[in-house]
Amino acid sequence: MAFWLFKSEPDAWSWEKQKEAGAKGTEWTGVRNYLARNNMRAMQLGDKGFFYHSNEGLEVVGIVEVCALVHHDSTTDDPRWECVDIRAVRDVPKPVTLKDVKANPTLEKMALVTSMRLSVQPVTPDEWEEVCRMAGLVPAPQ
C-alpha cells in the first residue's frame, strides 16, 4: 500500500462534499500537471491519502481511500488527463496545519513542504505515521 496527499480548495471541493459523496466516492478531476497525473497512475485500490484543504485552512482534514484505478478524466476531452476515484474514510480528530508540518523536523522533506504546488503528492510511510500522530490517529490507519 502507498500513501498520498490530495489537495483541494475548499470552496471548489471541500472535505464535507467529499464525505457527502459516500462509499461510491468521486473522481479526482481537474488535475493538469503531468507529475500529479503520474502519481495517480501509480495508485492502487485501497491506497490511503490525506485530504488537504489548500488556500483556505491549509490543513489536513481527513483520510481518503482510492476506490477506482486511473481512468480518463470526465471533465476534459483531452486523452492526456486521467484521474482516480477516492472516497472519504474518516475525519482527522485534530486538523494538521501546514505551519505544524513545516515546524516538524521529521517532515522537512515531505512533498507538502518541498513541492507545495503539486495537487497530488506521494507521502512516505514515515510521513504518514507522523502526520497521523499529529492528527490524533494512533495507530495510523492502514
Short mmCIF file of C-alpha atoms in Angstrom, two decimals:
data_model
loop_
_atom_site.label_atom_id
_atom_site.label_comp_id
_atom_site.label_asym_id
_atom_site.label_seq_id
_atom_site.Cartn_x
_atom_site.Cartn_y
_atom_site.Cartn_z
CA MET A 1 0.00 0.00 0.00
CA ALA A 2 1.14 3.52 -0.80
CA PHE A 3 0.14 6.83 0.76
CA TRP A 4 -0.78 10.12 -0.91
CA LEU A 5 -1.97 13.65 -0.30
CA PHE A 6 -4.82 15.17 -2.32
CA LYS A 7 -5.16 18.97 -2.30
CA SER A 8 -8.40 20.79 -2.88
CA GLU A 9 -9.55 24.34 -2.42
CA PRO A 10 -12.48 24.06 -0.01
CA ASP A 11 -14.63 26.47 -2.00
CA ALA A 12 -14.23 24.24 -5.08
CA TRP A 13 -14.43 20.80 -3.39
CA SER A 14 -14.46 20.58 0.39
CA TRP A 15 -13.96 17.70 2.79
CA GLU A 16 -17.68 17.96 3.61
CA LYS A 17 -18.56 17.46 -0.08
CA GLN A 18 -16.15 14.51 -0.24
CA LYS A 19 -17.89 12.88 2.73
CA GLU A 20 -21.31 13.53 1.18
CA ALA A 21 -20.23 11.54 -1.90
CA GLY A 22 -20.43 8.42 0.27
CA ALA A 23 -18.94 4.98 -0.29
CA LYS A 24 -19.04 5.32 -4.08
CA GLY A 25 -16.56 8.21 -3.89
CA THR A 26 -15.83 10.74 -6.59
CA GLU A 27 -13.45 11.29 -9.47
CA TRP A 28 -10.44 13.40 -8.52
CA THR A 29 -10.81 15.57 -11.61
CA GLY A 30 -9.16 18.67 -12.94
CA VAL A 31 -5.52 17.70 -12.44
CA ARG A 32 -3.49 19.26 -15.25
CA ASN A 33 0.04 18.58 -14.07
CA TYR A 34 1.96 15.62 -15.50
CA LEU A 35 3.67 14.69 -12.23
CA ALA A 36 0.38 14.75 -10.32
CA ARG A 37 -1.25 12.68 -13.10
CA ASN A 38 1.62 10.19 -12.98
CA ASN A 39 1.19 9.91 -9.23
CA MET A 40 -2.42 8.87 -9.84
CA ARG A 41 -1.26 6.34 -12.43
CA ALA A 42 0.85 4.73 -9.70
CA MET A 43 -2.06 4.34 -7.28
CA GLN A 44 -3.60 1.02 -6.33
CA LEU A 45 -7.03 0.21 -4.93
CA GLY A 46 -7.05 0.72 -1.18
CA ASP A 47 -4.15 3.19 -1.11
CA LYS A 48 -4.80 5.80 1.59
CA GLY A 49 -4.38 9.54 1.36
CA PHE A 50 -4.70 12.75 3.27
CA PHE A 51 -7.38 15.19 2.16
CA TYR A 52 -5.81 18.64 2.38
CA HIS A 53 -7.60 21.99 2.21
CA SER A 54 -5.40 24.35 0.20
CA ASN A 55 -5.63 28.16 0.01
CA GLU A 56 -8.17 28.32 2.86
CA GLY A 57 -7.33 26.40 6.00
CA LEU A 58 -4.04 24.95 4.75
CA GLU A 59 -4.56 21.75 6.72
CA VAL A 60 -5.05 18.00 6.55
CA VAL A 61 -8.70 17.45 7.46
CA GLY A 62 -9.45 13.84 6.52
CA ILE A 63 -8.37 10.42 5.31
CA VAL A 64 -9.43 9.10 1.90
CA GLU A 65 -9.01 5.82 0.04
CA VAL A 66 -8.50 5.12 -3.65
CA CYS A 67 -11.65 3.28 -4.77
CA ALA A 68 -11.20 3.25 -8.59
CA LEU A 69 -8.00 2.99 -10.57
CA VAL A 70 -6.80 5.60 -13.02
CA HIS A 71 -9.18 6.35 -15.90
CA HIS A 72 -9.98 9.20 -18.26
CA ASP A 73 -10.87 12.47 -16.51
CA SER A 74 -14.50 13.09 -17.46
CA THR A 75 -14.07 16.88 -17.28
CA THR A 76 -11.97 17.03 -20.46
CA ASP A 77 -11.84 15.60 -23.97
CA ASP A 78 -8.04 15.61 -23.86
CA PRO A 79 -6.87 11.97 -23.57
CA ARG A 80 -3.70 13.00 -21.69
CA TRP A 81 -5.60 13.71 -18.47
CA GLU A 82 -6.62 10.93 -16.15
CA CYS A 83 -7.83 10.61 -12.59
CA VAL A 84 -8.64 8.12 -9.85
CA ASP A 85 -11.73 7.95 -7.69
CA ILE A 86 -11.43 8.47 -3.95
CA ARG A 87 -13.84 8.06 -1.04
CA ALA A 88 -13.79 9.56 2.43
CA VAL A 89 -12.69 7.19 5.18
CA ARG A 90 -12.69 9.40 8.27
CA ASP A 91 -12.17 12.85 9.71
CA VAL A 92 -8.92 13.51 11.50
CA PRO A 93 -9.54 14.30 15.18
CA LYS A 94 -7.20 17.33 15.01
CA PRO A 95 -6.52 19.02 11.66
CA VAL A 96 -2.79 19.26 10.89
CA THR A 97 -1.82 22.67 9.55
CA LEU A 98 0.87 23.42 7.01
CA LYS A 99 2.53 25.52 9.71
CA ASP A 100 2.69 22.47 12.00
CA VAL A 101 4.08 20.29 9.19
CA LYS A 102 6.78 22.85 8.39
CA ALA A 103 7.72 23.12 12.08
CA ASN A 104 8.23 19.36 12.41
CA PRO A 105 11.83 18.33 11.51
CA THR A 106 10.61 14.79 10.76
CA LEU A 107 8.56 16.21 7.86
CA GLU A 108 11.12 18.61 6.37
CA LYS A 109 11.41 16.54 3.15
CA MET A 110 7.67 15.93 2.77
CA ALA A 111 6.35 16.93 -0.67
CA LEU A 112 3.86 19.24 1.06
CA VAL A 113 6.89 21.30 2.14
CA THR A 114 9.17 20.84 -0.88
CA SER A 115 6.61 20.74 -3.75
CA MET A 116 3.85 22.85 -2.28
CA ARG A 117 2.01 23.49 -5.55
CA LEU A 118 1.67 19.82 -6.55
CA SER A 119 -2.00 18.81 -6.19
CA VAL A 120 -1.48 15.05 -5.83
CA GLN A 121 1.62 14.10 -3.86
CA PRO A 122 3.27 10.94 -2.56
CA VAL A 123 3.62 10.54 1.20
CA THR A 124 6.24 8.18 2.66
CA PRO A 125 5.20 5.63 5.30
CA ASP A 126 7.16 7.57 7.96
CA GLU A 127 5.44 10.83 6.95
CA TRP A 128 2.07 9.07 7.04
CA GLU A 129 2.72 7.84 10.57
CA GLU A 130 3.91 11.25 11.78
CA VAL A 131 1.03 13.26 10.31
CA CYS A 132 -1.45 10.70 11.66
CA ARG A 133 0.19 11.01 15.10
CA MET A 134 -0.06 14.80 14.90
CA ALA A 135 -3.75 14.43 13.93
CA GLY A 136 -4.51 12.22 16.92
CA LEU A 137 -4.74 8.99 14.92
CA VAL A 138 -2.64 6.41 16.75
CA PRO A 139 -2.17 3.86 15.39
CA ALA A 140 -2.22 5.31 11.90
CA PRO A 141 -4.94 3.89 9.61
CA GLN A 142 -3.55 1.37 7.14
#
